[in-house]
PDB file of C-alpha atoms in Angstrom:
ATOM      1  CA  GLY A   1     -36.879 -19.526  17.450  1.00  0.00           C
ATOM      2  CA  LEU A   2     -34.877 -16.393  17.781  1.00  0.00           C
ATOM      3  CA  GLN A   3     -33.751 -14.394  14.795  1.00  0.00           C
ATOM      4  CA  VAL A   4     -30.055 -13.466  14.681  1.00  0.00           C
ATOM      5  CA  TYR A   5     -28.782 -10.726  12.374  1.00  0.00           C
ATOM      6  CA  ALA A   6     -25.319  -9.384  11.730  1.00  0.00           C
ATOM      7  CA  ILE A   7     -25.798  -5.631  11.636  1.00  0.00           C
ATOM      8  CA  ASP A   8     -22.227  -4.505  11.103  1.00  0.00           C
ATOM      9  CA  ARG A   9     -21.110  -3.505   7.643  1.00  0.00           C
ATOM     10  CA  PRO A  10     -19.311  -6.356   5.815  1.00  0.00           C
ATOM     11  CA  TYR A  11     -15.570  -6.379   6.412  1.00  0.00           C
ATOM     12  CA  GLN A  12     -14.775  -6.233   2.683  1.00  0.00           C
ATOM     13  CA  GLU A  13     -16.827  -3.078   2.261  1.00  0.00           C
ATOM     14  CA  THR A  14     -15.043  -1.327   5.139  1.00  0.00           C
ATOM     15  CA  GLN A  15     -11.685  -2.526   3.806  1.00  0.00           C
ATOM     16  CA  ASN A  16     -12.540  -1.187   0.338  1.00  0.00           C
ATOM     17  CA  ARG A  17     -13.615   2.189   1.685  1.00  0.00           C
ATOM     18  CA  VAL A  18     -10.393   2.559   3.697  1.00  0.00           C
ATOM     19  CA  ALA A  19      -8.252   1.440   0.744  1.00  0.00           C
ATOM     20  CA  LYS A  20     -10.049   3.866  -1.589  1.00  0.00           C
ATOM     21  CA  ARG A  21      -9.506   6.719   0.856  1.00  0.00           C
ATOM     22  CA  LEU A  22      -5.809   5.901   1.263  1.00  0.00           C
ATOM     23  CA  PHE A  23      -5.313   5.436  -2.488  1.00  0.00           C
ATOM     24  CA  LEU A  24      -6.837   8.825  -3.252  1.00  0.00           C
ATOM     25  CA  HIS A  25      -5.089  10.551  -0.296  1.00  0.00           C
ATOM     26  CA  PRO A  26      -1.565   9.076  -0.070  1.00  0.00           C
ATOM     27  CA  ARG A  27      -0.456  11.469   2.684  1.00  0.00           C
ATOM     28  CA  GLU A  28      -2.824   9.675   5.052  1.00  0.00           C
ATOM     29  CA  LEU A  29      -1.298   6.297   4.187  1.00  0.00           C
ATOM     30  CA  LEU A  30       1.802   6.822   6.341  1.00  0.00           C
ATOM     31  CA  ALA A  31      -0.245   8.036   9.320  1.00  0.00           C
ATOM     32  CA  PHE A  32      -2.590   5.056   8.990  1.00  0.00           C
ATOM     33  CA  THR A  33       0.351   2.655   8.702  1.00  0.00           C
ATOM     34  CA  ARG A  34       1.831   4.086  11.901  1.00  0.00           C
ATOM     35  CA  HIS A  35      -1.557   3.816  13.616  1.00  0.00           C
ATOM     36  CA  ALA A  36      -1.945   0.184  12.516  1.00  0.00           C
ATOM     37  CA  ALA A  37       1.579  -0.710  13.694  1.00  0.00           C
ATOM     38  CA  GLU A  38       1.008   0.965  17.081  1.00  0.00           C
ATOM     39  CA  THR A  39      -2.336  -0.782  17.477  1.00  0.00           C
ATOM     40  CA  LEU A  40      -0.893  -4.204  16.641  1.00  0.00           C
ATOM     41  CA  ALA A  41       2.061  -3.672  18.996  1.00  0.00           C
ATOM     42  CA  ARG A  42      -0.271  -2.543  21.787  1.00  0.00           C
ATOM     43  CA  ARG A  43      -2.546  -5.540  21.261  1.00  0.00           C
ATOM     44  CA  ARG A  44       0.429  -7.908  21.327  1.00  0.00           C
ATOM     45  CA  SER A  45       1.970  -6.405  24.468  1.00  0.00           C
ATOM     46  CA  GLU A  46      -1.262  -5.788  26.419  1.00  0.00           C
ATOM     47  CA  GLY A  47      -3.163  -8.776  25.078  1.00  0.00           C
ATOM     48  CA  THR A  48      -6.294  -6.692  24.503  1.00  0.00           C
ATOM     49  CA  ALA A  49      -8.404  -7.048  21.398  1.00  0.00           C
ATOM     50  CA  THR A  50      -9.770  -3.502  21.407  1.00  0.00           C
ATOM     51  CA  ILE A  51      -8.308  -0.033  21.483  1.00  0.00           C
ATOM     52  CA  ALA A  52      -9.861   2.942  23.240  1.00  0.00           C
ATOM     53  CA  GLN A  53     -11.746   5.173  20.839  1.00  0.00           C
ATOM     54  CA  GLU A  54      -9.948   8.278  22.144  1.00  0.00           C
ATOM     55  CA  GLN A  55      -6.557   6.693  21.407  1.00  0.00           C
ATOM     56  CA  MET A  56      -7.744   5.668  17.968  1.00  0.00           C
ATOM     57  CA  LYS A  57      -9.052   9.152  17.237  1.00  0.00           C
ATOM     58  CA  GLU A  58      -5.656  10.660  18.144  1.00  0.00           C
ATOM     59  CA  SER A  59      -3.470   8.343  16.056  1.00  0.00           C
ATOM     60  CA  CYS A  60      -5.724   7.497  13.093  1.00  0.00           C
ATOM     61  CA  PRO A  61      -6.267   9.981  10.228  1.00  0.00           C
ATOM     62  CA  PRO A  62      -9.650  11.712  10.710  1.00  0.00           C
ATOM     63  CA  ALA A  63     -11.174  10.555   7.416  1.00  0.00           C
ATOM     64  CA  VAL A  64     -10.147   6.937   8.068  1.00  0.00           C
ATOM     65  CA  PHE A  65     -11.500   7.201  11.622  1.00  0.00           C
ATOM     66  CA  GLU A  66     -14.768   8.397  10.092  1.00  0.00           C
ATOM     67  CA  ILE A  67     -14.912   5.268   7.905  1.00  0.00           C
ATOM     68  CA  LEU A  68     -13.845   2.825  10.621  1.00  0.00           C
ATOM     69  CA  VAL A  69     -15.975   4.187  13.439  1.00  0.00           C
ATOM     70  CA  THR A  70     -18.646   6.733  12.574  1.00  0.00           C
ATOM     71  CA  GLU A  71     -19.844   5.253   9.263  1.00  0.00           C
ATOM     72  CA  ARG A  72     -19.925   1.761  10.753  1.00  0.00           C
ATOM     73  CA  GLU A  73     -21.956   2.999  13.738  1.00  0.00           C
ATOM     74  CA  ARG A  74     -24.384   4.736  11.350  1.00  0.00           C
ATOM     75  CA  HIS A  75     -24.689   1.534   9.341  1.00  0.00           C
ATOM     76  CA  MET A  76     -25.351  -0.558  12.472  1.00  0.00           C
ATOM     77  CA  ALA A  77     -27.926   1.906  13.812  1.00  0.00           C
ATOM     78  CA  ALA A  78     -29.727   1.990  10.456  1.00  0.00           C
ATOM     79  CA  GLU A  79     -29.754  -1.826  10.353  1.00  0.00           C
ATOM     80  CA  LEU A  80     -31.171  -1.970  13.890  1.00  0.00           C
ATOM     81  CA  VAL A  81     -33.916   0.495  13.021  1.00  0.00           C
ATOM     82  CA  ARG A  82     -34.646  -1.286   9.737  1.00  0.00           C
ATOM     83  CA  ARG A  83     -34.994  -4.679  11.417  1.00  0.00           C
ATOM     84  CA  ALA A  84     -36.818  -3.405  14.497  1.00  0.00           C
ATOM     85  CA  VAL A  85     -40.277  -4.743  15.259  1.00  0.00           C
ATOM     86  CA  ARG A  86     -42.683  -2.859  17.537  1.00  0.00           C
ATOM     87  CA  ASN A  87     -43.139  -4.232  21.044  1.00  0.00           C
ATOM     88  CA  VAL A  88     -40.325  -6.776  20.676  1.00  0.00           C
ATOM     89  CA  ASP A  89     -37.220  -6.830  22.835  1.00  0.00           C
ATOM     90  CA  VAL A  90     -33.905  -6.752  21.013  1.00  0.00           C
ATOM     91  CA  LEU A  91     -30.517  -7.872  22.278  1.00  0.00           C
ATOM     92  CA  VAL A  92     -27.559  -6.156  20.625  1.00  0.00           C
ATOM     93  CA  LEU A  93     -24.056  -7.488  21.135  1.00  0.00           C
ATOM     94  CA  CYS A  94     -21.357  -4.928  20.417  1.00  0.00           C
ATOM     95  CA  SER A  95     -18.073  -3.684  21.810  1.00  0.00           C
ATOM     96  CA  ALA A  96     -18.019  -1.104  24.587  1.00  0.00           C
ATOM     97  CA  GLU A  97     -16.523   1.415  22.133  1.00  0.00           C
ATOM     98  CA  ARG A  98     -19.565   1.158  19.824  1.00  0.00           C
ATOM     99  CA  LEU A  99     -22.232   1.335  22.532  1.00  0.00           C
ATOM    100  CA  PRO A 100     -22.401   5.141  23.128  1.00  0.00           C
ATOM    101  CA  GLY A 101     -22.456   5.888  19.404  1.00  0.00           C
ATOM    102  CA  LEU A 102     -25.119   3.285  18.695  1.00  0.00           C
ATOM    103  CA  GLN A 103     -27.315   4.536  21.561  1.00  0.00           C
ATOM    104  CA  ARG A 104     -27.010   8.117  20.336  1.00  0.00           C
ATOM    105  CA  LEU A 105     -27.802   7.184  16.722  1.00  0.00           C
ATOM    106  CA  ILE A 106     -30.741   4.918  17.599  1.00  0.00           C
ATOM    107  CA  GLN A 107     -32.199   7.629  19.786  1.00  0.00           C
ATOM    108  CA  ALA A 108     -31.756  10.161  16.942  1.00  0.00           C
ATOM    109  CA  ASN A 109     -33.475   7.718  14.575  1.00  0.00           C
ATOM    110  CA  ALA A 110     -36.373   7.326  16.990  1.00  0.00           C
ATOM    111  CA  GLU A 111     -36.733  11.106  17.318  1.00  0.00           C
ATOM    112  CA  HIS A 112     -36.264  12.068  13.635  1.00  0.00           C
ATOM    113  CA  GLY A 113     -37.629   9.074  11.829  1.00  0.00           C
ATOM    114  CA  ALA A 114     -36.051   5.860  10.647  1.00  0.00           C
ATOM    115  CA  ASP A 115     -34.466   7.336   7.509  1.00  0.00           C
ATOM    116  CA  ALA A 116     -32.447  10.059   9.242  1.00  0.00           C
ATOM    117  CA  ASN A 117     -29.228   8.017   9.312  1.00  0.00           C
ATOM    118  CA  ALA A 118     -29.968   5.420   6.643  1.00  0.00           C
ATOM    119  CA  ALA A 119     -26.885   3.611   5.447  1.00  0.00           C
ATOM    120  CA  VAL A 120     -25.907   3.704   1.828  1.00  0.00           C
ATOM    121  CA  ALA A 121     -25.820   0.163   0.514  1.00  0.00           C
ATOM    122  CA  THR A 122     -22.895  -0.504  -1.753  1.00  0.00           C
ATOM    123  CA  GLY A 123     -21.531  -3.720  -3.110  1.00  0.00           C
ATOM    124  CA  ALA A 124     -18.132  -4.741  -1.880  1.00  0.00           C
ATOM    125  CA  THR A 125     -15.486  -5.039  -4.547  1.00  0.00           C
ATOM    126  CA  ARG A 126     -11.815  -5.786  -4.214  1.00  0.00           C
ATOM    127  CA  VAL A 127     -10.631  -3.138  -6.667  1.00  0.00           C
ATOM    128  CA  TRP A 128      -9.491  -0.502  -4.138  1.00  0.00           C
ATOM    129  CA  PRO A 129      -7.279  -2.742  -1.982  1.00  0.00           C
ATOM    130  CA  PHE A 130      -5.795  -4.118  -5.209  1.00  0.00           C
ATOM    131  CA  LEU A 131      -5.131  -0.602  -6.557  1.00  0.00           C
ATOM    132  CA  LEU A 132      -3.628   0.441  -3.229  1.00  0.00           C
ATOM    133  CA  ILE A 133      -1.177  -2.470  -3.326  1.00  0.00           C
ATOM    134  CA  VAL A 134      -0.363  -1.938  -7.007  1.00  0.00           C
ATOM    135  CA  ALA A 135       0.147   1.812  -6.657  1.00  0.00           C
ATOM    136  CA  TYR A 136       2.187   1.821  -3.461  1.00  0.00           C
ATOM    137  CA  VAL A 137       3.987  -1.549  -3.460  1.00  0.00           C
ATOM    138  CA  ILE A 138       4.248  -3.178  -6.873  1.00  0.00           C
ATOM    139  CA  LEU A 139       4.817  -0.121  -9.084  1.00  0.00           C
ATOM    140  CA  PRO A 140       7.487   1.436  -6.854  1.00  0.00           C
ATOM    141  CA  GLY A 141       9.206  -1.947  -6.527  1.00  0.00           C
ATOM    142  CA  TYR A 142       9.093  -2.570 -10.265  1.00  0.00           C
ATOM    143  CA  GLY A 143      10.144   1.021 -10.958  1.00  0.00           C
ATOM    144  CA  SER A 144      13.130   0.667  -8.615  1.00  0.00           C
ATOM    145  CA  LEU A 145      14.185  -2.560 -10.297  1.00  0.00           C
ATOM    146  CA  PHE A 146      13.756  -1.016 -13.737  1.00  0.00           C
ATOM    147  CA  LEU A 147      15.828   2.048 -12.804  1.00  0.00           C
ATOM    148  CA  ALA A 148      18.527  -0.146 -11.261  1.00  0.00           C
ATOM    149  CA  TRP A 149      18.634  -2.261 -14.430  1.00  0.00           C
ATOM    150  CA  ARG A 150      18.885   0.830 -16.652  1.00  0.00           C
ATOM    151  CA  ALA A 151      21.619   2.325 -14.432  1.00  0.00           C
ATOM    152  CA  SER A 152      23.588  -0.931 -14.528  1.00  0.00           C
ATOM    153  CA  ARG A 153      23.317  -1.072 -18.332  1.00  0.00           C
ATOM    154  CA  TRP A 154      24.515   2.527 -18.625  1.00  0.00           C
ATOM    155  CA  LEU A 155      27.368   1.854 -16.211  1.00  0.00           C
ATOM    156  CA  THR A 156      28.356  -1.292 -18.122  1.00  0.00           C
ATOM    157  CA  GLN A 157      28.359   0.538 -21.450  1.00  0.00           C
ATOM    158  CA  THR A 158      30.366   3.436 -20.006  1.00  0.00           C
ATOM    159  CA  LEU A 159      32.961   1.146 -18.462  1.00  0.00           C
ATOM    160  CA  ALA A 160      33.178  -0.956 -21.645  1.00  0.00           C
ATOM    161  CA  ALA A 161      33.739   2.177 -23.722  1.00  0.00           C
ATOM    162  CA  GLN A 162      36.486   3.337 -21.357  1.00  0.00           C
ATOM    163  CA  VAL A 163      38.154  -0.063 -21.430  1.00  0.00           C
ATOM    164  CA  ARG A 164      37.999  -0.157 -25.243  1.00  0.00           C
ATOM    165  CA  SER A 165      39.458   3.347 -25.533  1.00  0.00           C
ATOM    166  CA  GLY A 166      42.096   2.440 -22.956  1.00  0.00           C
ATOM    167  CA  LEU A 167      43.106  -0.670 -24.927  1.00  0.00           C
ATOM    168  CA  SER A 168      43.306   1.160 -28.239  1.00  0.00           C
ATOM    169  CA  SER A 169      45.411   3.945 -26.720  1.00  0.00           C
ATOM    170  CA  SER A 170      47.782   1.387 -25.157  1.00  0.00           C
ATOM    171  CA  VAL A 171      48.134  -0.356 -28.524  1.00  0.00           C
ATOM    172  CA  GLU A 172      48.903   3.020 -30.145  1.00  0.00           C
ATOM    173  CA  GLN A 173      51.483   3.761 -27.446  1.00  0.00           C
ATOM    174  CA  THR A 174      53.163   0.404 -28.030  1.00  0.00           C
ATOM    175  CA  GLU A 175      53.349   1.076 -31.771  1.00  0.00           C
ATOM    176  CA  THR A 176      54.900   4.512 -31.300  1.00  0.00           C
ATOM    177  CA  GLU A 177      57.450   3.340 -28.717  1.00  0.00           C
ATOM    178  CA  ASP A 178      58.815   0.292 -30.630  1.00  0.00           C
ATOM    179  CA  PRO A 179      58.107   0.462 -34.336  1.00  0.00           C
ATOM    180  CA  SER A 180      60.197  -2.659 -35.035  1.00  0.00           C
ATOM    181  CA  ALA A 181      58.009  -4.699 -32.738  1.00  0.00           C
ATOM    182  CA  ASN A 182      55.167  -4.735 -35.210  1.00  0.00           C
ATOM    183  CA  SER A 183      57.199  -4.781 -38.425  1.00  0.00           C
ATOM    184  CA  GLU A 184      57.683  -8.018 -40.220  1.00  0.00           C
ATOM    185  CA  ALA A 185      60.825 -10.004 -39.560  1.00  0.00           C
ATOM    186  CA  PRO A 186      63.625  -9.232 -42.037  1.00  0.00           C
ATOM    187  CA  ASP A 187      64.072 -11.612 -44.866  1.00  0.00           C
ATOM    188  CA  GLU A 188      66.341 -14.321 -43.805  1.00  0.00           C
ATOM    189  CA  ARG A 189      68.009 -15.750 -46.861  1.00  0.00           C
ATOM    190  CA  PRO A 190      70.070 -18.748 -46.514  1.00  0.00           C
ATOM    191  CA  VAL A 191      73.717 -17.903 -46.803  1.00  0.00           C
ATOM    192  CA  GLU A 192      75.373 -19.877 -49.518  1.00  0.00           C
ATOM    193  CA  ALA A 193      78.784 -21.130 -48.959  1.00  0.00           C
ATOM    194  CA  THR A 194      81.293 -20.044 -51.522  1.00  0.00           C
ATOM    195  CA  SER A 195      84.394 -21.994 -52.238  1.00  0.00           C
TER     196      SER A 195
END
C-alpha cells in the first residue's frame, strides 16, 4: 500500500505562532484584522478558496506573512526531505501558491544537505490565542464596564449630594420666610362663659 503523510505544520501550531506574534506586537493586530476581513470578503464575493501570494504579501504584516507562508513552506520542505526515500517517486499535493517555494526549498535541501532548512518542532498549546483574546477583547470590555460603573456611582453620589443640599437650603428658605409656619399652634384655651 501507499504511505500518506500530512507534511504541513499543524493548524494549532500556526495559529499559536500568529497569536503570539500579534499579542507581543499589537500594532500588527489591526493590519492583520484588516487583511483577514479583506480576504474573507474576497473569498465570499469571488468564491475562491485561495488568495494570491502577492496580494497576501501586500496586505498582511510582514512578520505574520513569514509565519503563515515562509515558515510553513520550510516546515513542509523539511518534512518532505525527512520522509524521502531514495529511488522512490513521491506525489505532493499542495496549493499553487506553495509550489514555487517548496520546489526552491527542496532543491536547496538537496544541494546543501537535509538539515539546511530543518523545521523546529514545537508542541502546540492554546495559551497564545487565549492570551490574545483576554488581552484585546475581555480586559478592555471588562475595563470599559468597570469604568462605566465607577462613573455612574460617582455621578449618582454627586447628584444625590446636590439634591440633599438643595432640599436643606429650600427648608432653610421656608423657615426664614414664614417663621410662624413652623412654630407650634398657640394655646387654645376654652373660653369660659361668665354670667
